[in-house]
């Protein structure tokens, strides 16, 4: 089963929330945590990584919080997930090749390698084709996700 980590899922949730409330100015992590019933301390770890990836920026002060660094139409779900969870791949491997990691003996041909490369590429292509703006459309146009 290809499964995304909570780091990836919650980071997308943070970014969607910031997109939904973009007109309100800086949004506190507490308000995001409260709206989605998530741990504020866990979100603090994730927002730090989103800042390092230049996806959000912090605003100091009494009315401070976080805002998107770019327009929601310029930030992909793939970018968000990779910023906190690393590469998106269906298998963990020990032997690194030029195009994909592989556990196979480097001297033997792996019969399933091409399958995993295709799965990885398809998943990456999908998440890189979905923008935050796609997720916050009202009502959401689900055909854009197909």
PDB file of C-alpha atoms in Angstrom:
ATOM      1  CA  UNK A   1       0.000   0.000   0.000  1.00  0.00           C
ATOM      2  CA  UNK A   2       1.346   3.403  -0.934  1.00  0.00           C
ATOM      3  CA  UNK A   3       0.658   5.557   2.102  1.00  0.00           C
ATOM      4  CA  UNK A   4       1.466   9.192   2.770  1.00  0.00           C
ATOM      5  CA  UNK A   5       2.778  10.086   6.215  1.00  0.00           C
ATOM      6  CA  UNK A   6       0.931  12.307   8.662  1.00  0.00           C
ATOM      7  CA  UNK A   7       3.717  14.840   8.057  1.00  0.00           C
ATOM      8  CA  UNK A   8       2.683  15.110   4.426  1.00  0.00           C
ATOM      9  CA  UNK A   9      -1.057  15.017   5.072  1.00  0.00           C
ATOM     10  CA  UNK A  10      -1.001  17.579   7.891  1.00  0.00           C
ATOM     11  CA  UNK A  11       1.297  19.878   5.929  1.00  0.00           C
ATOM     12  CA  UNK A  12      -1.171  19.873   3.054  1.00  0.00           C
ATOM     13  CA  UNK A  13      -3.912  20.583   5.613  1.00  0.00           C
ATOM     14  CA  UNK A  14      -1.961  23.587   6.970  1.00  0.00           C
ATOM     15  CA  UNK A  15      -1.425  24.959   3.480  1.00  0.00           C
ATOM     16  CA  UNK A  16      -5.062  24.462   2.474  1.00  0.00           C
ATOM     17  CA  UNK A  17      -6.163  26.251   5.645  1.00  0.00           C
ATOM     18  CA  UNK A  18      -3.837  29.179   4.920  1.00  0.00           C
ATOM     19  CA  UNK A  19      -5.245  29.283   1.385  1.00  0.00           C
ATOM     20  CA  UNK A  20      -8.836  29.267   2.633  1.00  0.00           C
ATOM     21  CA  UNK A  21      -8.122  32.154   5.006  1.00  0.00           C
ATOM     22  CA  UNK A  22      -5.726  34.083   2.789  1.00  0.00           C
ATOM     23  CA  UNK A  23      -7.834  37.262   2.895  1.00  0.00           C
ATOM     24  CA  UNK A  24      -7.695  37.346   6.713  1.00  0.00           C
ATOM     25  CA  UNK A  25      -3.963  38.051   6.872  1.00  0.00           C
ATOM     26  CA  UNK A  26      -1.593  36.089   9.105  1.00  0.00           C
ATOM     27  CA  UNK A  27      -3.153  32.955  10.625  1.00  0.00           C
ATOM     28  CA  UNK A  28      -2.017  31.538  13.955  1.00  0.00           C
ATOM     29  CA  UNK A  29      -1.084  27.878  14.262  1.00  0.00           C
ATOM     30  CA  UNK A  30      -3.425  27.653  17.231  1.00  0.00           C
ATOM     31  CA  UNK A  31      -6.395  28.564  15.051  1.00  0.00           C
ATOM     32  CA  UNK A  32      -5.368  25.985  12.428  1.00  0.00           C
ATOM     33  CA  UNK A  33      -4.882  23.332  15.125  1.00  0.00           C
ATOM     34  CA  UNK A  34      -8.260  24.150  16.678  1.00  0.00           C
ATOM     35  CA  UNK A  35     -10.116  24.102  13.345  1.00  0.00           C
ATOM     36  CA  UNK A  36      -8.724  20.686  12.408  1.00  0.00           C
ATOM     37  CA  UNK A  37      -8.345  19.159  15.877  1.00  0.00           C
ATOM     38  CA  UNK A  38      -4.577  18.730  15.437  1.00  0.00           C
ATOM     39  CA  UNK A  39      -1.680  19.093  17.860  1.00  0.00           C
ATOM     40  CA  UNK A  40      -0.303  22.638  17.795  1.00  0.00           C
ATOM     41  CA  UNK A  41       3.171  21.420  18.801  1.00  0.00           C
ATOM     42  CA  UNK A  42       3.202  18.958  15.884  1.00  0.00           C
ATOM     43  CA  UNK A  43       2.099  21.709  13.495  1.00  0.00           C
ATOM     44  CA  UNK A  44       4.972  23.879  14.787  1.00  0.00           C
ATOM     45  CA  UNK A  45       7.448  21.249  13.590  1.00  0.00           C
ATOM     46  CA  UNK A  46       5.795  21.094  10.183  1.00  0.00           C
ATOM     47  CA  UNK A  47       5.464  24.860   9.708  1.00  0.00           C
ATOM     48  CA  UNK A  48       9.190  25.177  10.398  1.00  0.00           C
ATOM     49  CA  UNK A  49       9.915  22.875   7.459  1.00  0.00           C
ATOM     50  CA  UNK A  50       7.381  24.674   5.264  1.00  0.00           C
ATOM     51  CA  UNK A  51       9.201  27.942   6.087  1.00  0.00           C
ATOM     52  CA  UNK A  52      12.579  26.439   5.174  1.00  0.00           C
ATOM     53  CA  UNK A  53      11.086  25.381   1.842  1.00  0.00           C
ATOM     54  CA  UNK A  54       9.893  28.986   1.259  1.00  0.00           C
ATOM     55  CA  UNK A  55       6.257  27.914   1.109  1.00  0.00           C
ATOM     56  CA  UNK A  56       5.137  30.052   4.073  1.00  0.00           C
ATOM     57  CA  UNK A  57       6.496  32.995   5.982  1.00  0.00           C
ATOM     58  CA  UNK A  58       5.919  34.105   9.529  1.00  0.00           C
ATOM     59  CA  UNK A  59       4.615  37.497  10.566  1.00  0.00           C
ATOM     60  CA  UNK A  60       5.573  38.682  14.049  1.00  0.00           C
ATOM     61  CA  UNK A  61       3.492  40.703  16.434  1.00  0.00           C
ATOM     62  CA  UNK A  62       0.129  40.630  18.183  1.00  0.00           C
ATOM     63  CA  UNK A  63      -1.682  39.993  14.906  1.00  0.00           C
ATOM     64  CA  UNK A  64       1.075  37.680  13.680  1.00  0.00           C
ATOM     65  CA  UNK A  65       0.935  34.206  12.324  1.00  0.00           C
ATOM     66  CA  UNK A  66       1.677  32.554   9.003  1.00  0.00           C
ATOM     67  CA  UNK A  67       0.902  33.408   5.397  1.00  0.00           C
ATOM     68  CA  UNK A  68       1.608  31.703   2.107  1.00  0.00           C
ATOM     69  CA  UNK A  69       4.845  32.783   0.479  1.00  0.00           C
ATOM     70  CA  UNK A  70       3.296  32.489  -3.004  1.00  0.00           C
ATOM     71  CA  UNK A  71      -0.124  32.490  -4.586  1.00  0.00           C
ATOM     72  CA  UNK A  72      -2.087  29.223  -4.040  1.00  0.00           C
ATOM     73  CA  UNK A  73      -2.115  28.764  -7.817  1.00  0.00           C
ATOM     74  CA  UNK A  74       1.674  28.458  -7.765  1.00  0.00           C
ATOM     75  CA  UNK A  75       2.095  25.867  -4.987  1.00  0.00           C
ATOM     76  CA  UNK A  76       1.623  22.182  -5.746  1.00  0.00           C
ATOM     77  CA  UNK A  77       0.657  19.401  -3.378  1.00  0.00           C
ATOM     78  CA  UNK A  78       3.831  17.581  -4.448  1.00  0.00           C
ATOM     79  CA  UNK A  79       5.986  20.514  -3.379  1.00  0.00           C
ATOM     80  CA  UNK A  80       4.332  20.558   0.031  1.00  0.00           C
ATOM     81  CA  UNK A  81       4.657  16.824   0.654  1.00  0.00           C
ATOM     82  CA  UNK A  82       8.282  16.638  -0.478  1.00  0.00           C
ATOM     83  CA  UNK A  83       9.203  19.641   1.718  1.00  0.00           C
ATOM     84  CA  UNK A  84       8.316  17.732   4.892  1.00  0.00           C
ATOM     85  CA  UNK A  85       8.445  14.052   3.955  1.00  0.00           C
ATOM     86  CA  UNK A  86      11.179  13.821   1.329  1.00  0.00           C
ATOM     87  CA  UNK A  87      10.785  12.010  -1.936  1.00  0.00           C
ATOM     88  CA  UNK A  88       7.516  10.363  -2.902  1.00  0.00           C
ATOM     89  CA  UNK A  89       8.285   6.787  -3.845  1.00  0.00           C
ATOM     90  CA  UNK A  90       6.398   3.497  -3.460  1.00  0.00           C
ATOM     91  CA  UNK A  91       9.391   1.559  -2.124  1.00  0.00           C
ATOM     92  CA  UNK A  92      12.249   2.177   0.296  1.00  0.00           C
ATOM     93  CA  UNK A  93      15.512   0.945  -1.085  1.00  0.00           C
ATOM     94  CA  UNK A  94      19.102   0.490  -0.056  1.00  0.00           C
ATOM     95  CA  UNK A  95      20.801   0.729  -3.433  1.00  0.00           C
ATOM     96  CA  UNK A  96      20.501   4.137  -5.094  1.00  0.00           C
ATOM     97  CA  UNK A  97      20.510   4.288  -8.882  1.00  0.00           C
ATOM     98  CA  UNK A  98      20.402   7.323 -11.126  1.00  0.00           C
ATOM     99  CA  UNK A  99      16.618   7.353 -11.533  1.00  0.00           C
ATOM    100  CA  UNK A 100      15.335   5.440  -8.523  1.00  0.00           C
ATOM    101  CA  UNK A 101      16.392   3.598  -5.395  1.00  0.00           C
ATOM    102  CA  UNK A 102      16.450  -0.181  -5.623  1.00  0.00           C
ATOM    103  CA  UNK A 103      17.200  -3.034  -3.198  1.00  0.00           C
ATOM    104  CA  UNK A 104      18.226  -5.368  -5.963  1.00  0.00           C
ATOM    105  CA  UNK A 105      21.785  -6.519  -6.316  1.00  0.00           C
ATOM    106  CA  UNK A 106      23.345  -3.897  -8.606  1.00  0.00           C
ATOM    107  CA  UNK A 107      24.894  -6.686 -10.668  1.00  0.00           C
ATOM    108  CA  UNK A 108      21.526  -8.374 -11.310  1.00  0.00           C
ATOM    109  CA  UNK A 109      18.573  -7.029 -13.235  1.00  0.00           C
ATOM    110  CA  UNK A 110      15.513  -6.285 -11.094  1.00  0.00           C
ATOM    111  CA  UNK A 111      12.426  -7.494 -12.907  1.00  0.00           C
ATOM    112  CA  UNK A 112      10.058  -5.182 -11.020  1.00  0.00           C
ATOM    113  CA  UNK A 113      12.153  -1.999 -11.074  1.00  0.00           C
ATOM    114  CA  UNK A 114      10.359  -0.546 -14.096  1.00  0.00           C
ATOM    115  CA  UNK A 115       7.015  -1.082 -12.352  1.00  0.00           C
ATOM    116  CA  UNK A 116       8.115   0.904  -9.280  1.00  0.00           C
ATOM    117  CA  UNK A 117       9.606   3.662 -11.434  1.00  0.00           C
ATOM    118  CA  UNK A 118       6.293   3.989 -13.300  1.00  0.00           C
ATOM    119  CA  UNK A 119       4.289   4.045 -10.049  1.00  0.00           C
ATOM    120  CA  UNK A 120       6.626   6.662  -8.555  1.00  0.00           C
ATOM    121  CA  UNK A 121       6.492   8.813 -11.671  1.00  0.00           C
ATOM    122  CA  UNK A 122       2.691   8.577 -11.904  1.00  0.00           C
ATOM    123  CA  UNK A 123       2.166   9.562  -8.270  1.00  0.00           C
ATOM    124  CA  UNK A 124       4.621  12.455  -8.583  1.00  0.00           C
ATOM    125  CA  UNK A 125       2.985  13.631 -11.797  1.00  0.00           C
ATOM    126  CA  UNK A 126      -0.419  13.590 -10.105  1.00  0.00           C
ATOM    127  CA  UNK A 127       0.571  15.498  -6.944  1.00  0.00           C
ATOM    128  CA  UNK A 128       2.578  17.967  -9.028  1.00  0.00           C
ATOM    129  CA  UNK A 129      -0.505  18.685 -11.147  1.00  0.00           C
ATOM    130  CA  UNK A 130      -2.697  19.637  -8.163  1.00  0.00           C
ATOM    131  CA  UNK A 131      -2.352  23.191  -6.871  1.00  0.00           C
ATOM    132  CA  UNK A 132      -3.595  24.596  -3.573  1.00  0.00           C
ATOM    133  CA  UNK A 133      -6.010  26.734  -5.563  1.00  0.00           C
ATOM    134  CA  UNK A 134      -7.540  23.508  -6.964  1.00  0.00           C
ATOM    135  CA  UNK A 135      -8.213  22.252  -3.439  1.00  0.00           C
ATOM    136  CA  UNK A 136      -9.917  25.387  -2.149  1.00  0.00           C
ATOM    137  CA  UNK A 137     -12.271  26.007  -5.073  1.00  0.00           C
ATOM    138  CA  UNK A 138     -15.901  26.289  -3.945  1.00  0.00           C
ATOM    139  CA  UNK A 139     -17.397  23.880  -4.749  1.00  0.00           C
ATOM    140  CA  UNK A 140     -14.331  21.782  -5.444  1.00  0.00           C
ATOM    141  CA  UNK A 141     -14.001  20.721  -9.065  1.00  0.00           C
ATOM    142  CA  UNK A 142     -13.107  17.067  -8.531  1.00  0.00           C
ATOM    143  CA  UNK A 143     -12.621  16.526 -12.278  1.00  0.00           C
ATOM    144  CA  UNK A 144      -9.329  18.439 -12.025  1.00  0.00           C
ATOM    145  CA  UNK A 145      -8.038  15.676  -9.732  1.00  0.00           C
ATOM    146  CA  UNK A 146      -8.597  12.922 -12.295  1.00  0.00           C
TER     147      UNK A 146
END
